[in-house]
Amino acid sequence: MIHFRDAIPDDAPALARLGARTFFETFGHLYDPEDLGLFLQNHAVGRWRNELADPAYSVRVGEADGQLAAYAKVGPPSLPFEPRGQSTELRQFYVLKPWHGGSAARDLMAWVIDEARRRDARHLYLSVFTDNHRARRFYARYGFVEEGPYTFMVGNHADEDIVMRLDL
């Protein structure tokens, strides 16, 4: 059972570990170790501390057995596109594999959508790896539609992501 709560600054080290673990668990097999190492610098403790202290970001974490098992981060739009009016972005959304298929992702997405509405967003954006069909189906069930392609860099490796939009 996962219990959700808002992240606090003291969660930065655990989020740094979880962010790196979930990305590696999901995509690590796709990349050269050097590119992967460069990308995982995005999950440095200091970066997490800065974002957790910044009111422009909201992070929700899920705990199971005293350990973080899931998280979502919402923040201002950063993708290279022109948002349609007042918008926010789902920056990261990960659930560790042992909790796939249960209610964790559904509960976390409910929080994401509520948080976007709390921010008075008219649209919620995200990007998802083109070949991550499971995630694309999950987002489509909530009404996200494809907006267009986006080049996502993992170190020096360019991947194609898809920007998706949910009208709130």
GROMACS .gro file of C-alpha atoms in nm:
model
  168
    1MET     CA    1   0.000   0.000   0.000
    2ILE     CA    2   0.133   0.341  -0.096
    3HIS     CA    3   0.054   0.648   0.114
    4PHE     CA    4   0.083   0.985  -0.059
    5ARG     CA    5   0.189   1.320   0.083
    6ASP     CA    6   0.340   1.648  -0.032
    7ALA     CA    7   0.717   1.640  -0.056
    8ILE     CA    8   0.923   1.849   0.186
    9PRO     CA    9   1.281   1.981   0.151
   10ASP     CA   10   1.413   1.695   0.366
   11ASP     CA   11   1.293   1.456   0.092
   12ALA     CA   12   1.559   1.584  -0.151
   13PRO     CA   13   1.810   1.297  -0.096
   14ALA     CA   14   1.539   1.030  -0.124
   15LEU     CA   15   1.392   1.197  -0.434
   16ALA     CA   16   1.738   1.215  -0.593
   17ARG     CA   17   1.777   0.839  -0.541
   18LEU     CA   18   1.422   0.761  -0.655
   19GLY     CA   19   1.445   0.986  -0.962
   20ALA     CA   20   1.765   0.817  -1.075
   21ARG     CA   21   1.633   0.468  -0.992
   22THR     CA   22   1.304   0.508  -1.175
   23PHE     CA   23   1.465   0.655  -1.486
   24PHE     CA   24   1.729   0.380  -1.487
   25GLU     CA   25   1.467   0.110  -1.421
   26THR     CA   26   1.252   0.232  -1.709
   27PHE     CA   27   1.507   0.349  -1.966
   28GLY     CA   28   1.858   0.254  -1.852
   29HIS     CA   29   1.893  -0.027  -2.105
   30LEU     CA   30   1.854   0.221  -2.392
   31TYR     CA   31   2.159   0.439  -2.330
   32ASP     CA   32   2.534   0.440  -2.326
   33PRO     CA   33   2.649   0.460  -1.961
   34GLU     CA   34   2.819   0.797  -2.024
   35ASP     CA   35   2.500   0.953  -2.164
   36LEU     CA   36   2.297   0.803  -1.883
   37GLY     CA   37   2.539   0.937  -1.623
   38LEU     CA   38   2.521   1.287  -1.771
   39PHE     CA   39   2.142   1.280  -1.771
   40LEU     CA   40   2.113   1.149  -1.415
   41GLN     CA   41   2.291   1.463  -1.293
   42ASN     CA   42   1.941   1.615  -1.328
   43HIS     CA   43   1.859   1.422  -1.010
   44ALA     CA   44   2.129   1.578  -0.795
   45VAL     CA   45   2.027   1.643  -0.434
   46GLY     CA   46   2.095   2.016  -0.469
   47ARG     CA   47   1.867   2.045  -0.770
   48TRP     CA   48   1.588   1.866  -0.583
   49ARG     CA   49   1.639   2.093  -0.280
   50ASN     CA   50   1.608   2.401  -0.501
   51GLU     CA   51   1.289   2.279  -0.666
   52LEU     CA   52   1.132   2.169  -0.337
   53ALA     CA   53   1.197   2.517  -0.197
   54ASP     CA   54   1.057   2.691  -0.508
   55PRO     CA   55   0.680   2.761  -0.492
   56ALA     CA   56   0.666   2.727  -0.872
   57TYR     CA   57   0.697   2.350  -0.823
   58SER     CA   58   0.480   2.098  -0.642
   59VAL     CA   59   0.596   1.744  -0.575
   60ARG     CA   60   0.386   1.458  -0.444
   61VAL     CA   61   0.555   1.145  -0.312
   62GLY     CA   62   0.425   0.798  -0.239
   63GLU     CA   63   0.572   0.595   0.045
   64ALA     CA   64   0.557   0.222   0.101
   65ASP     CA   65   0.729   0.046   0.389
   66GLY     CA   66   0.907   0.369   0.487
   67GLN     CA   67   1.062   0.421   0.141
   68LEU     CA   68   0.964   0.643  -0.150
   69ALA     CA   69   0.805   0.436  -0.427
   70ALA     CA   70   0.645   0.698  -0.653
   71TYR     CA   71   0.644   1.068  -0.726
   72ALA     CA   72   0.508   1.337  -0.955
   73LYS     CA   73   0.640   1.687  -1.013
   74VAL     CA   74   0.431   1.974  -1.150
   75GLY     CA   75   0.583   2.306  -1.251
   76PRO     CA   76   0.577   2.589  -1.500
   77PRO     CA   77   0.586   2.502  -1.871
   78SER     CA   78   0.939   2.438  -1.996
   79LEU     CA   79   0.889   2.242  -2.316
   80PRO     CA   80   0.981   2.418  -2.643
   81PHE     CA   81   0.629   2.501  -2.757
   82GLU     CA   82   0.379   2.782  -2.720
   83PRO     CA   83   0.132   2.692  -2.443
   84ARG     CA   84  -0.235   2.760  -2.512
   85GLY     CA   85  -0.318   3.011  -2.242
   86GLN     CA   86  -0.268   2.951  -1.870
   87SER     CA   87  -0.078   2.621  -1.852
   88THR     CA   88   0.129   2.402  -1.626
   89GLU     CA   89   0.347   2.100  -1.694
   90LEU     CA   90   0.373   1.753  -1.551
   91ARG     CA   91   0.753   1.743  -1.530
   92GLN     CA   92   0.800   1.389  -1.398
   93PHE     CA   93   0.572   1.099  -1.313
   94TYR     CA   94   0.719   0.770  -1.194
   95VAL     CA   95   0.604   0.466  -1.002
   96LEU     CA   96   0.847   0.185  -0.921
   97LYS     CA   97   0.766  -0.143  -1.097
   98PRO     CA   98   0.646  -0.335  -0.789
   99TRP     CA   99   0.355  -0.089  -0.769
  100HIS     CA  100   0.260  -0.093  -1.139
  101GLY     CA  101  -0.093  -0.211  -1.210
  102GLY     CA  102  -0.240  -0.102  -0.877
  103SER     CA  103  -0.397   0.225  -0.778
  104ALA     CA  104  -0.072   0.421  -0.725
  105ALA     CA  105  -0.052   0.575  -1.073
  106ARG     CA  106  -0.424   0.654  -1.072
  107ASP     CA  107  -0.404   0.821  -0.730
  108LEU     CA  108  -0.097   1.017  -0.830
  109MET     CA  109  -0.257   1.135  -1.157
  110ALA     CA  110  -0.565   1.253  -0.967
  111TRP     CA  111  -0.334   1.472  -0.758
  112VAL     CA  112  -0.157   1.602  -1.072
  113ILE     CA  113  -0.484   1.708  -1.233
  114ASP     CA  114  -0.611   1.864  -0.909
  115GLU     CA  115  -0.282   2.051  -0.868
  116ALA     CA  116  -0.301   2.185  -1.225
  117ARG     CA  117  -0.655   2.309  -1.158
  118ARG     CA  118  -0.545   2.460  -0.825
  119ARG     CA  119  -0.292   2.659  -1.028
  120ASP     CA  120  -0.578   2.783  -1.249
  121ALA     CA  121  -0.427   2.609  -1.551
  122ARG     CA  122  -0.645   2.566  -1.856
  123HIS     CA  123  -0.405   2.308  -2.000
  124LEU     CA  124  -0.170   2.048  -1.858
  125TYR     CA  125   0.129   1.947  -2.070
  126LEU     CA  126   0.380   1.663  -2.050
  127SER     CA  127   0.632   1.487  -2.268
  128VAL     CA  128   0.659   1.112  -2.304
  129PHE     CA  129   0.909   0.891  -2.487
  130THR     CA  130   0.766   0.787  -2.824
  131ASP     CA  131   0.831   0.417  -2.757
  132ASN     CA  132   0.687   0.422  -2.403
  133HIS     CA  133   0.354   0.278  -2.515
  134ARG     CA  134   0.239   0.188  -2.164
  135ALA     CA  135   0.273   0.551  -2.047
  136ARG     CA  136   0.115   0.687  -2.365
  137ARG     CA  137  -0.191   0.462  -2.315
  138PHE     CA  138  -0.210   0.568  -1.949
  139TYR     CA  139  -0.208   0.939  -2.038
  140ALA     CA  140  -0.458   0.888  -2.321
  141ARG     CA  141  -0.704   0.732  -2.073
  142TYR     CA  142  -0.708   1.068  -1.893
  143GLY     CA  143  -0.778   1.259  -2.213
  144PHE     CA  144  -0.427   1.375  -2.302
  145VAL     CA  145  -0.387   1.429  -2.677
  146GLU     CA  146  -0.072   1.449  -2.884
  147GLU     CA  147   0.051   1.801  -2.949
  148GLY     CA  148   0.367   1.720  -3.145
  149PRO     CA  149   0.721   1.580  -3.135
  150TYR     CA  150   0.996   1.701  -2.903
  151THR     CA  151   1.368   1.619  -2.896
  152PHE     CA  152   1.459   1.494  -2.549
  153MET     CA  153   1.828   1.478  -2.467
  154VAL     CA  154   1.977   1.200  -2.254
  155GLY     CA  155   2.336   1.314  -2.226
  156ASN     CA  156   2.445   1.350  -2.588
  157HIS     CA  157   2.178   1.110  -2.717
  158ALA     CA  158   1.869   1.262  -2.881
  159ASP     CA  159   1.538   1.080  -2.839
  160GLU     CA  160   1.201   1.166  -2.981
  161ASP     CA  161   0.936   1.241  -2.722
  162ILE     CA  162   0.577   1.342  -2.779
  163VAL     CA  163   0.431   1.650  -2.613
  164MET     CA  164   0.079   1.575  -2.490
  165ARG     CA  165  -0.189   1.816  -2.367
  166LEU     CA  166  -0.489   1.778  -2.142
  167ASP     CA  167  -0.756   2.048  -2.159
  168LEU     CA  168  -0.875   2.107  -1.805
   0.00000   0.00000   0.00000
